Coordinates of C-alpha atoms and ligand atoms in Angstrom, one line a residue:
M1 CA 73.9 66.8 56.6
T2 CA 72.4 68.9 59.4
T3 CA 74.0 72.1 60.6
F4 CA 73.8 73.6 64.0
S5 CA 75.5 76.6 65.4
G6 CA 76.6 77.8 68.8
K7 CA 79.5 79.9 70.1
G8 CA 83.0 78.8 69.3
V9 CA 85.2 79.1 72.4
Y10 CA 88.4 77.8 70.9
G11 CA 89.2 78.3 67.3
A12 CA 90.2 75.0 65.7
V13 CA 88.7 72.4 63.5
A14 CA 87.9 68.8 64.2
L15 CA 86.4 65.9 62.2
G16 CA 85.5 62.6 63.7
K17 CA 83.0 60.4 65.3
V18 CA 80.6 61.6 68.0
S19 CA 80.3 60.3 71.5
V20 CA 77.3 61.5 73.4
F21 CA 78.3 62.2 77.0
K22 CA 76.0 60.3 79.4
R23 CA 75.6 61.5 82.9
R24 CA 75.3 58.9 85.6
E25 CA 71.7 58.5 86.9
T26 CA 71.8 59.3 90.6
A27 CA 68.4 58.0 91.4
V28 CA 68.3 54.3 91.5
K29 CA 65.0 52.5 91.2
M30 CA 64.0 49.4 93.3
L31 CA 62.9 46.6 91.0
H32 CA 61.6 43.2 91.9
V33 CA 63.7 40.3 90.4
D34 CA 62.8 36.6 90.3
D35 CA 66.2 35.2 89.6
T36 CA 68.5 36.4 92.4
E37 CA 71.4 34.2 91.2
A38 CA 71.3 35.9 87.8
E39 CA 71.3 39.3 89.6
K40 CA 74.3 38.3 91.6
A41 CA 76.1 37.3 88.4
R42 CA 75.3 40.7 87.0
L43 CA 76.8 42.2 90.1
A44 CA 80.0 40.2 89.8
A45 CA 80.5 41.3 86.2
A46 CA 79.9 44.9 87.1
K47 CA 82.4 44.7 90.0
E48 CA 84.9 43.2 87.7
A49 CA 84.4 46.0 85.1
A50 CA 84.6 48.7 87.9
T51 CA 87.9 47.2 89.1
A52 CA 89.3 47.2 85.6
Q53 CA 88.3 50.9 85.2
L54 CA 89.9 51.7 88.6
Q55 CA 93.1 49.9 87.6
E56 CA 93.2 52.0 84.4
I57 CA 92.6 55.2 86.3
Y58 CA 95.2 54.2 88.9
D59 CA 97.9 53.6 86.2
K60 CA 97.1 56.9 84.5
A61 CA 97.1 58.8 87.8
L62 CA 100.4 57.2 88.9
K63 CA 102.0 58.5 85.7
E64 CA 100.5 61.9 85.8
V65 CA 100.2 62.9 89.4
G66 CA 102.4 60.5 91.4
E67 CA 101.9 57.7 93.8
A68 CA 100.4 59.7 96.7
N69 CA 97.6 61.0 94.6
A70 CA 97.0 57.7 92.8
Q71 CA 96.7 55.8 96.1
I72 CA 93.1 56.6 96.5
F73 CA 92.2 54.4 93.5
E74 CA 94.0 51.5 95.0
I75 CA 92.0 51.9 98.2
H76 CA 88.8 52.0 96.0
M77 CA 89.8 48.7 94.4
M78 CA 90.3 47.2 97.9
M79 CA 86.9 48.5 99.0
I80 CA 85.2 46.8 96.1
D81 CA 86.5 43.5 97.4
D82 CA 85.6 44.1 101.0
D83 CA 83.7 41.1 102.5
D84 CA 81.3 43.1 104.7
Y85 CA 80.4 45.4 101.8
N86 CA 79.8 42.4 99.5
E87 CA 77.9 40.3 102.0
S88 CA 75.5 43.2 102.6
I89 CA 74.8 43.7 98.9
E90 CA 74.2 40.0 98.3
S91 CA 72.1 39.6 101.3
I92 CA 69.8 42.5 100.2
I93 CA 69.4 40.8 96.8
D94 CA 68.7 37.4 98.4
T95 CA 66.3 38.5 101.1
Q96 CA 64.4 41.3 99.3
S97 CA 64.5 39.9 95.7
V98 CA 65.6 43.2 94.4
N99 CA 67.9 44.4 91.6
A100 CA 71.6 44.8 92.1
E101 CA 71.6 48.5 91.5
Y102 CA 69.2 49.0 94.5
A103 CA 71.2 46.6 96.7
V104 CA 74.4 48.5 96.0
S105 CA 72.8 51.8 96.5
L106 CA 71.2 50.8 99.9
T107 CA 74.5 49.3 101.1
A108 CA 76.3 52.5 100.1
D109 CA 73.9 54.6 102.1
N110 CA 74.2 52.3 105.2
F111 CA 78.0 52.1 105.0
A112 CA 78.5 55.8 104.3
E113 CA 76.3 56.7 107.3
M114 CA 78.3 54.2 109.5
F115 CA 81.6 55.7 108.4
A116 CA 80.4 59.3 108.8
S117 CA 79.4 58.6 112.4
M118 CA 82.8 57.3 113.5
D119 CA 85.1 59.4 115.6
D120 CA 88.2 58.8 113.5
A121 CA 88.7 61.4 110.8
Y122 CA 90.3 58.8 108.4
M123 CA 87.3 56.5 108.7
Q124 CA 84.9 59.5 108.3
A125 CA 86.5 60.3 105.0
R126 CA 85.8 56.7 103.8
S127 CA 82.1 57.7 103.6
A128 CA 82.7 59.6 100.3
D129 CA 84.7 56.7 99.0
V130 CA 82.1 54.1 99.6
K131 CA 79.6 56.3 97.7
D132 CA 82.1 56.7 94.9
I133 CA 82.8 53.0 94.4
S134 CA 79.1 52.2 94.7
N135 CA 78.3 54.8 92.0
R136 CA 80.9 53.2 89.8
I137 CA 79.4 49.7 90.2
I138 CA 75.9 51.1 89.6
A139 CA 77.1 52.8 86.4
C140 CA 78.7 49.5 85.2
L141 CA 75.5 47.7 86.0
S142 CA 73.6 50.1 83.9
D143 CA 76.3 49.8 81.3
E144 CA 76.9 53.5 81.3
N145 CA 80.2 55.1 81.0
T146 CA 80.8 58.8 81.7
Q147 CA 83.3 58.9 78.9
T148 CA 84.7 57.2 75.9
A149 CA 86.2 54.2 77.7
G150 CA 86.6 51.1 75.7
S151 CA 87.6 52.6 72.4
D152 CA 90.9 54.0 71.4
E153 CA 89.4 56.2 68.8
K154 CA 89.4 59.9 69.4
V155 CA 85.9 61.3 69.5
I156 CA 83.9 64.6 69.6
I157 CA 82.2 64.8 73.0
C158 CA 78.6 66.1 72.8
A159 CA 76.7 66.9 75.9
D160 CA 73.9 69.1 77.3
D161 CA 76.5 70.8 79.5
L162 CA 79.6 69.7 81.3
A163 CA 80.6 70.6 84.9
P164 CA 84.3 71.3 85.5
S165 CA 84.5 68.1 87.6
E166 CA 83.2 66.1 84.6
T167 CA 85.5 67.8 82.2
V168 CA 88.6 67.1 84.3
L169 CA 87.7 63.4 84.4
L170 CA 87.4 63.0 80.6
D171 CA 90.3 61.1 79.1
K172 CA 91.9 64.0 77.3
D173 CA 93.8 61.8 74.9
K174 CA 90.6 60.6 73.5
V175 CA 88.8 64.0 73.0
L176 CA 88.8 65.7 69.6
A177 CA 86.4 68.4 70.4
F178 CA 83.6 69.5 72.8
V179 CA 80.1 70.6 71.7
T180 CA 77.6 71.4 74.4
A181 CA 74.0 72.4 74.0
H182 CA 74.2 74.9 76.9
G183 CA 76.9 76.7 78.8
S184 CA 78.7 80.0 78.4
S185 CA 82.0 81.0 76.9
N186 CA 83.6 82.2 80.1
S187 CA 82.7 79.1 82.0
H188 CA 85.5 76.9 83.4
T189 CA 84.6 74.1 81.0
A190 CA 85.3 76.5 78.1
I191 CA 88.5 77.5 79.8
L192 CA 89.5 73.8 80.1
A193 CA 88.8 73.2 76.4
R194 CA 91.1 76.1 75.6
N195 CA 93.7 74.6 77.9
M196 CA 93.4 71.3 76.1
N197 CA 93.9 72.9 72.7
I198 CA 90.8 71.4 71.1
P199 CA 87.9 73.0 69.3
A200 CA 85.0 73.7 71.5
I201 CA 81.5 75.0 70.8
I202 CA 79.0 75.9 73.5
G203 CA 75.3 76.8 73.3
A204 CA 74.5 74.6 70.3
G205 CA 70.9 74.4 71.5
K206 CA 68.6 71.6 72.6
E207 CA 67.7 70.7 68.9
F208 CA 71.3 69.8 68.5
L209 CA 71.1 67.5 71.5
A210 CA 68.0 65.8 70.1
A211 CA 69.6 65.3 66.7
V212 CA 73.1 64.1 67.7
K213 CA 73.6 60.3 68.1
D214 CA 76.5 58.2 69.2
G215 CA 78.7 57.1 66.3
M216 CA 77.6 59.8 63.9
F217 CA 80.3 61.5 61.9
A218 CA 80.6 65.2 62.6
A219 CA 82.8 68.2 61.6
V220 CA 83.3 71.0 64.2
D221 CA 84.4 74.5 63.3
G222 CA 85.5 76.2 66.5
Y223 CA 86.1 79.5 64.6
T224 CA 82.5 79.9 63.3
G225 CA 80.8 77.9 66.0
E226 CA 79.3 75.6 63.4
I227 CA 78.7 71.8 63.8
F228 CA 77.9 69.7 60.8
L229 CA 76.4 66.3 61.5
E230 CA 77.1 63.8 58.7
P231 CA 78.7 66.6 56.6
D232 CA 78.4 66.3 52.8
D233 CA 81.6 65.9 50.7
E234 CA 82.0 69.5 50.0
T235 CA 81.8 70.6 53.6
R236 CA 84.1 67.9 54.7
A237 CA 86.7 68.9 52.2
R238 CA 86.4 72.6 53.1
L239 CA 86.9 71.9 56.8
E240 CA 89.8 69.5 56.1
Q241 CA 91.4 72.3 54.2
K242 CA 90.8 74.7 57.1
Q243 CA 92.4 72.2 59.4
K244 CA 95.5 72.0 57.2
A245 CA 95.8 75.8 57.1
D246 CA 95.6 75.8 60.9
E247 CA 98.5 73.4 61.1
E248 CA 100.5 75.6 58.9
K249 CA 99.8 78.7 61.1
K250 CA 100.8 76.7 64.2
R251 CA 104.0 75.6 62.4
L252 CA 104.9 79.3 61.7
L253 CA 104.2 80.2 65.4
Q254 CA 106.6 77.4 66.4
E255 CA 109.4 79.5 64.9
L256 CA 108.8 82.1 67.7
K257 CA 110.0 79.6 70.3
G258 CA 113.1 80.8 72.2
K259 CA 112.4 84.4 71.0
E260 CA 111.9 87.3 73.4
N261 CA 108.6 88.9 74.2
V262 CA 109.7 92.3 73.1
T263 CA 108.0 95.1 71.2
L264 CA 109.5 96.7 68.1
D265 CA 110.6 99.6 70.3
G266 CA 112.2 97.4 73.0
T267 CA 109.5 97.1 75.7
K268 CA 109.5 93.7 77.3
I269 CA 106.7 91.8 78.9
K270 CA 106.5 88.3 80.5
I271 CA 104.2 85.7 79.0
F272 CA 103.3 83.0 81.4
A273 CA 100.7 80.1 81.1
N274 CA 97.6 79.1 83.1
I275 CA 97.2 75.5 84.1
G276 CA 94.6 73.5 85.9
G277 CA 96.6 70.4 86.8
V278 CA 100.0 68.8 86.9
D279 CA 99.4 67.1 83.5
H280 CA 99.3 70.5 81.7
I281 CA 102.9 71.2 82.4
G282 CA 104.0 69.5 79.2
A283 CA 101.9 72.0 77.2
V284 CA 103.5 74.9 79.2
L285 CA 107.0 73.7 78.3
A286 CA 106.1 72.8 74.7
N287 CA 104.8 76.3 74.1
D288 CA 107.8 78.0 75.7
A289 CA 106.0 79.9 78.4
G290 CA 108.2 82.0 80.8
G291 CA 106.5 80.6 83.8
I292 CA 103.1 79.6 85.3
G293 CA 101.0 82.7 86.0
L294 CA 98.0 80.8 87.4
F295 CA 97.8 77.3 88.7
R296 CA 94.1 76.7 89.5
S297 CA 94.8 74.5 92.5
E298 CA 91.1 73.8 93.0
F299 CA 91.3 71.2 90.3
L300 CA 93.2 69.0 92.8
Y301 CA 90.1 69.2 95.0
L302 CA 87.7 68.6 92.0
E303 CA 89.6 65.5 90.9
S304 CA 89.5 64.0 94.4
S305 CA 86.7 62.3 96.3
D306 CA 87.9 63.8 99.6
Y307 CA 90.0 66.7 100.9
P308 CA 93.5 66.3 99.4
T309 CA 95.9 65.8 102.2
E310 CA 98.9 68.0 102.8
E311 CA 101.2 65.3 101.5
Q312 CA 99.1 64.9 98.3
Q313 CA 99.1 68.6 97.7
F314 CA 102.8 68.9 98.5
T315 CA 103.7 66.2 95.9
A316 CA 101.6 68.0 93.2
Y317 CA 103.1 71.5 93.9
K318 CA 106.6 70.1 94.2
K319 CA 106.2 68.4 90.9
V320 CA 105.1 71.6 89.2
L321 CA 107.9 73.6 90.7
E322 CA 110.5 71.0 89.8
S323 CA 109.3 70.6 86.3
M324 CA 109.5 74.4 85.7
A325 CA 113.1 74.2 86.8
G326 CA 113.5 77.6 88.5
K327 CA 110.9 79.5 86.4
K328 CA 108.2 81.3 88.3
V329 CA 105.2 79.3 89.4
I330 CA 102.2 81.2 90.8
I331 CA 99.8 78.9 92.6
R332 CA 96.4 80.2 93.5
T333 CA 94.8 79.0 96.7
L334 CA 91.6 77.1 96.6
D335 CA 88.9 78.8 94.5
I336 CA 86.0 76.4 95.1
G337 CA 82.3 77.4 95.2
A338 CA 80.1 79.0 92.5
D339 CA 80.3 76.7 89.4
K340 CA 83.1 74.7 91.0
Q341 CA 81.2 72.5 93.4
V342 CA 82.8 69.6 95.4
D343 CA 80.4 67.2 97.2
Y344 CA 82.6 66.6 100.2
F345 CA 82.7 70.3 101.1
N346 CA 79.0 70.0 101.8
L347 CA 78.3 73.6 100.8
A348 CA 74.8 74.7 101.2
K349 CA 72.8 75.4 98.0
E350 CA 72.7 79.1 97.3
D351 CA 70.4 81.4 95.3
N352 CA 73.3 83.4 94.0
P353 CA 76.4 81.2 94.1
A354 CA 78.7 83.6 92.2
L355 CA 78.0 86.2 94.9
G356 CA 78.1 83.5 97.6
F357 CA 80.3 81.4 99.8
R358 CA 83.4 80.8 97.6
A359 CA 87.1 81.0 97.3
I360 CA 88.9 83.0 100.1
R361 CA 85.6 83.2 102.0
I362 CA 85.6 79.5 102.5
C363 CA 89.3 79.5 103.4
L364 CA 88.9 82.2 106.0
T365 CA 85.8 80.5 107.5
R366 CA 87.3 77.0 107.5
P367 CA 91.0 77.8 108.2
E368 CA 91.9 74.2 108.7
I369 CA 91.5 73.6 104.9
F370 CA 93.5 76.8 104.2
R371 CA 96.3 75.9 106.6
T372 CA 96.7 72.5 105.1
Q373 CA 97.1 74.1 101.6
L374 CA 99.5 76.8 102.9
R375 CA 101.7 74.2 104.7
A376 CA 101.9 72.1 101.4
L377 CA 102.7 75.3 99.4
Y378 CA 105.4 76.5 101.7
R379 CA 107.0 73.0 102.0
A380 CA 107.0 72.9 98.1
S381 CA 108.5 76.4 97.9
A382 CA 111.9 74.9 98.7
F383 CA 111.9 73.2 95.3
G384 CA 111.5 76.3 93.0
E385 CA 110.4 79.8 92.5
L386 CA 107.0 80.0 94.1
G387 CA 104.4 82.8 94.2
I388 CA 101.1 82.3 96.0
M389 CA 98.0 84.3 95.2
F390 CA 94.6 84.6 96.8
P391 CA 91.3 84.7 94.9
M392 CA 88.1 86.9 95.4
I393 CA 89.7 89.5 97.6
T394 CA 87.4 92.5 98.4
S395 CA 88.9 94.1 101.4
V396 CA 92.1 95.0 103.3
S397 CA 90.9 93.1 106.3
E398 CA 90.7 89.8 104.3
L399 CA 94.3 90.3 103.3
E400 CA 95.4 91.1 106.8
Q401 CA 93.7 87.9 108.1
I402 CA 95.4 85.9 105.3
K403 CA 98.8 87.3 106.1
A404 CA 98.3 86.5 109.8
I405 CA 97.5 82.8 108.9
V406 CA 100.5 82.7 106.5
N407 CA 102.8 83.9 109.3
E408 CA 101.4 81.3 111.7
V409 CA 102.0 78.6 109.2
K410 CA 105.5 79.7 108.5
G411 CA 106.2 79.9 112.3
E412 CA 104.9 76.3 112.6
L413 CA 107.1 75.0 109.9
T414 CA 110.1 76.8 111.3
A415 CA 109.4 75.3 114.8
E416 CA 109.1 71.8 113.1
G417 CA 112.5 72.3 111.4
I418 CA 110.9 72.1 107.9
A419 CA 112.6 74.0 105.2
F420 CA 110.9 76.5 103.0
S421 CA 111.9 79.4 100.8
D422 CA 112.1 82.9 102.2
K423 CA 111.5 84.4 98.7
V424 CA 107.9 83.3 98.2
E425 CA 106.0 86.2 96.6
L426 CA 102.5 86.8 97.8
G427 CA 99.8 88.3 95.6
I428 CA 96.1 88.8 95.1
M429 CA 93.7 88.4 92.3
I430 CA 92.0 91.6 91.2
E431 CA 88.7 90.1 90.2
T432 CA 86.2 92.2 92.1
P433 CA 85.5 95.8 91.3
A434 CA 86.1 96.5 95.1
A435 CA 89.7 95.2 94.9
A436 CA 90.5 97.3 91.8
I437 CA 88.9 100.4 93.4
I438 CA 90.9 100.0 96.7
S439 CA 94.0 98.8 94.9
D440 CA 96.0 101.7 96.3
R441 CA 95.3 100.2 99.8
L442 CA 96.0 96.6 98.8
A443 CA 99.2 97.2 96.8
P444 CA 101.4 98.0 99.8
L445 CA 100.5 94.7 101.3
V446 CA 101.5 92.4 98.4
D447 CA 104.3 91.7 95.9
F448 CA 101.9 91.4 92.9
F449 CA 98.4 91.7 91.5
S450 CA 97.0 89.4 89.0
V451 CA 93.8 90.6 87.2
G452 CA 91.2 87.9 86.9
T453 CA 89.2 89.4 84.0
N454 CA 86.7 86.5 83.9
D455 CA 85.3 87.4 87.3
L456 CA 86.1 91.1 87.1
T457 CA 83.9 91.2 84.0
Q458 CA 81.0 89.3 85.5
Y459 CA 81.0 91.5 88.7
T460 CA 81.6 94.8 86.9
L461 CA 79.0 94.3 84.2
A462 CA 76.6 92.3 86.5
C463 CA 76.5 89.4 84.0
D464 CA 76.7 85.9 85.4
R465 CA 79.5 84.2 83.5
Q466 CA 77.6 80.9 83.6
N467 CA 74.4 82.3 82.1
A468 CA 74.4 82.1 78.3
A469 CA 71.2 84.3 78.2
V470 CA 73.2 87.4 79.3
E471 CA 76.2 86.7 77.1
Q472 CA 75.0 89.2 74.5
F473 CA 75.3 91.9 77.1
V474 CA 78.9 91.1 77.9
D475 CA 81.3 93.6 76.3
T476 CA 84.7 92.2 77.2
H477 CA 86.3 95.5 76.1
H478 CA 83.9 97.6 78.2
E479 CA 85.6 100.9 79.3
A480 CA 84.7 100.2 82.9
I481 CA 86.8 97.0 82.9
L482 CA 89.8 98.6 81.1
R483 CA 89.7 101.6 83.5
L484 CA 89.7 99.2 86.5
I485 CA 92.7 97.4 85.1
E486 CA 94.5 100.6 84.4
M487 CA 93.8 101.9 87.9
S488 CA 95.1 98.7 89.4
A489 CA 98.3 98.9 87.3
K490 CA 99.0 102.5 88.4
N491 CA 98.4 101.7 92.1
A492 CA 100.5 98.5 91.9
H493 CA 103.5 100.3 90.4
A494 CA 103.1 103.3 92.8
H495 CA 103.7 100.9 95.6
G496 CA 106.5 98.8 94.1
A497 CA 104.3 95.8 93.2
W498 CA 104.0 94.2 89.7
I499 CA 100.8 93.4 87.9
G500 CA 99.8 90.6 85.6
I501 CA 96.6 89.6 83.9
C502 CA 95.5 85.9 84.1
G503 CA 91.9 86.0 82.9
E504 CA 91.0 85.0 79.4
L505 CA 91.3 88.6 78.2
A506 CA 95.0 88.4 78.5
A507 CA 95.0 86.3 75.3
D508 CA 92.9 88.8 73.4
T509 CA 95.5 90.1 71.0
T510 CA 93.4 93.1 70.0
L511 CA 94.2 94.4 73.5
T512 CA 97.9 93.5 73.7
E513 CA 99.0 97.0 72.8
T514 CA 96.5 98.5 75.3
F515 CA 97.9 96.3 78.1
L516 CA 101.5 97.1 77.1
R517 CA 100.6 100.9 77.2
M518 CA 99.1 100.4 80.7
G519 CA 102.4 99.0 81.8
I520 CA 101.1 95.4 82.5
D521 CA 104.2 93.4 83.5
E522 CA 102.9 89.9 82.7
L523 CA 100.2 88.2 80.7
S524 CA 99.2 84.7 81.6
V525 CA 97.3 82.7 79.1
S526 CA 96.3 79.1 78.2
P527 CA 99.6 77.4 77.1
T528 CA 98.3 77.2 73.5
F529 CA 98.1 81.0 73.3
V530 CA 101.6 81.8 74.5
L531 CA 103.1 82.0 71.0
K532 CA 100.2 83.9 69.5
V533 CA 100.5 86.6 72.2
R534 CA 104.3 86.6 71.7
D535 CA 103.7 87.2 68.0
A536 CA 101.3 90.1 68.8
V537 CA 103.9 91.7 71.2
R538 CA 106.6 91.5 68.7
R539 CA 104.5 93.3 66.1
T540 CA 103.6 96.2 68.5
D541 CA 105.3 99.5 68.3
L542 CA 104.7 101.7 71.4
S543 CA 106.9 104.6 70.1
K544 CA 104.2 105.6 67.6
Ligands
LIG1 C1 89.4 85.0 86.5 O1 88.4 85.2 87.2 O2 89.7 85.8 85.6 C2 90.3 84.0 86.8 C3 91.5 83.9 86.2 O3 89.9 83.0 87.7 P1 88.8 81.8 87.3 O4 88.6 81.9 85.8 O5 89.5 80.6 87.7 O6 87.7 82.2 88.1
LIG2 MG1 88.1 84.1 89.0

C-alpha cells in the first residue's frame, strides 16, 4: 500500500479501480512508412472507431441536451465519410509514404484553412469541426482515449490536472472519484466534482502521478484528502465502514425533503442549486432545491466546438425552465476566459488571465455573441420563471451598457412578434470588490445581487484561485470578505433588491448563521449540499 495526500474538495469515500487520464497529444510527428496499404488499413480502423465514439456521444447528447445540440455530432460523422477529406488523407499517405496521423493532421490543417477563408459564416464554422474530427481520428490511431470508454466499470480518474472542458466531457456515469496531482480547491474542476457528488482530491503531488497506474485498486478519502494505492485489508475495511456511515448520513438528510428552510425562531431563507448543464437538473430536483440560483451557461460553450446558436441555447434554457416547472431559474450569461478557455473564441494569451479579458468584458466587446445569448434567454423566458445575471461587474457604466443591449434585444423580439415574459428579473454577480463597494449605486439598477464568493475571495485577498501555491493564504472567512457581503446586503435591501450567495461559501454551514443574520435572502449551492444547508438553517436560532 502507498499513501498520498492532497486536499479533499468533496467529502465522500470511493473504492475502485484507477483510470489514468490521458491527454491527447497535439503535436503529431511525421514518420516514414514502407507499407502504405497497412497504413491505410490502420486509418480505416481508426475512422470506424471514431465513428462509433461519435454515435455513442450523439445518442447520449440526444437524451441529455436534445436534438438541436446533438446534431453537431451527426455532422461530424458525415464529415468523417467525406470523399474529398478521405482522398486527401490517402493521397498524402501514398505519395509521401508517411504515417496516417501525419496525413490526417496535414489534411485537417489544409481543410481548416480553406473553410476559414470562405465568405459564408456557416462554412467558416466548419473549420473547427474538421480539426475536431481529425483530432478524434488521430487519438484513435494512437489508441488513446480521453476517458474510460470501452469499459462499463466505474473508475477513479487520476490526472495531472483537468481543465473544465475536459471534466465536462468525462462520462459522469463512469466516474467514482477524481484525484489530480495539481489544481486548487476553488477551481472549476473542483466545483464540478462537487456538483457530481463524488469524492475529489486535488494537489496529490507529482510523486502520486508517477506511482499511479491504470488498473490499480485505490481507496479515496475525500474528507481527509488521502489516497491509498493498493490499500491493505485494514485500510480497505476502515474506508468501507466510512462509506457506509456516509450513506446513513445521506439517508437521514433525505428526511428533510419537503421541509421548509426555516430557523427555530421562524426566519425563512431560500435554498437554490447551482448547475453547469442541463443534465444536472435531475440532481436539483432529487435534492429538493427551491430553484436554480446559478446556471453557469458557459458550459454550453465549453461543450461545443463552435459558438452555440440561438436555437441551441434556446432549447437548453427552455428545457431547464420547463423542468423546473415554475420554480425560479437564474441563468448567468457567458463567463468565459481566465481558466475557462474555448478555442473558437480565439482569445489572446494573457499574462494575468484572471484579471483579463473575461466574462462581461467579452460580451460588451463582442456584442453579437451577447445578443445571441440574450435573444435565446428572452425567448426561453416564456416557458418559466427566469432571472438573468451578469458576471464580473465592476462599474455602473457596464450595467448601463448591458441594460441598453437588453432593451434593444427585447425591442427586436417584440418587432418580430416573438413572445417573452415581462417578469424576467435582472441581477448582477457581486464578485469583485469594486461591485461590493459601489453596491449602493448598483442596487437601484437591478432586481437582485448574487455574491460570487469564489471570485470575490480571489480578488479581495489577491490570491489566484487556480494557484495551489497561494491556497495556504486563502482565509475564506476573512473579515474583509464578510464585510463586503454585509455591505452589499445592506445596500441591496435599502434599494428594494434581494441578495443571494452562489459561490462555494454559501454551502459552508459554519457561516449559515452569519449569513442569516446579515439578511441574505437566498443561498445557492451544489445540489448535493441543499439538504445539508437546510439542516443547518433548521438548527439555527436567531433569537439568542
Ligand atoms: C463565483 O465566482 O463565486 C461564482 C459563483 O462564479 P464562478 O465560480 O463560476 O466563477
Ligand atoms: Mg465567478
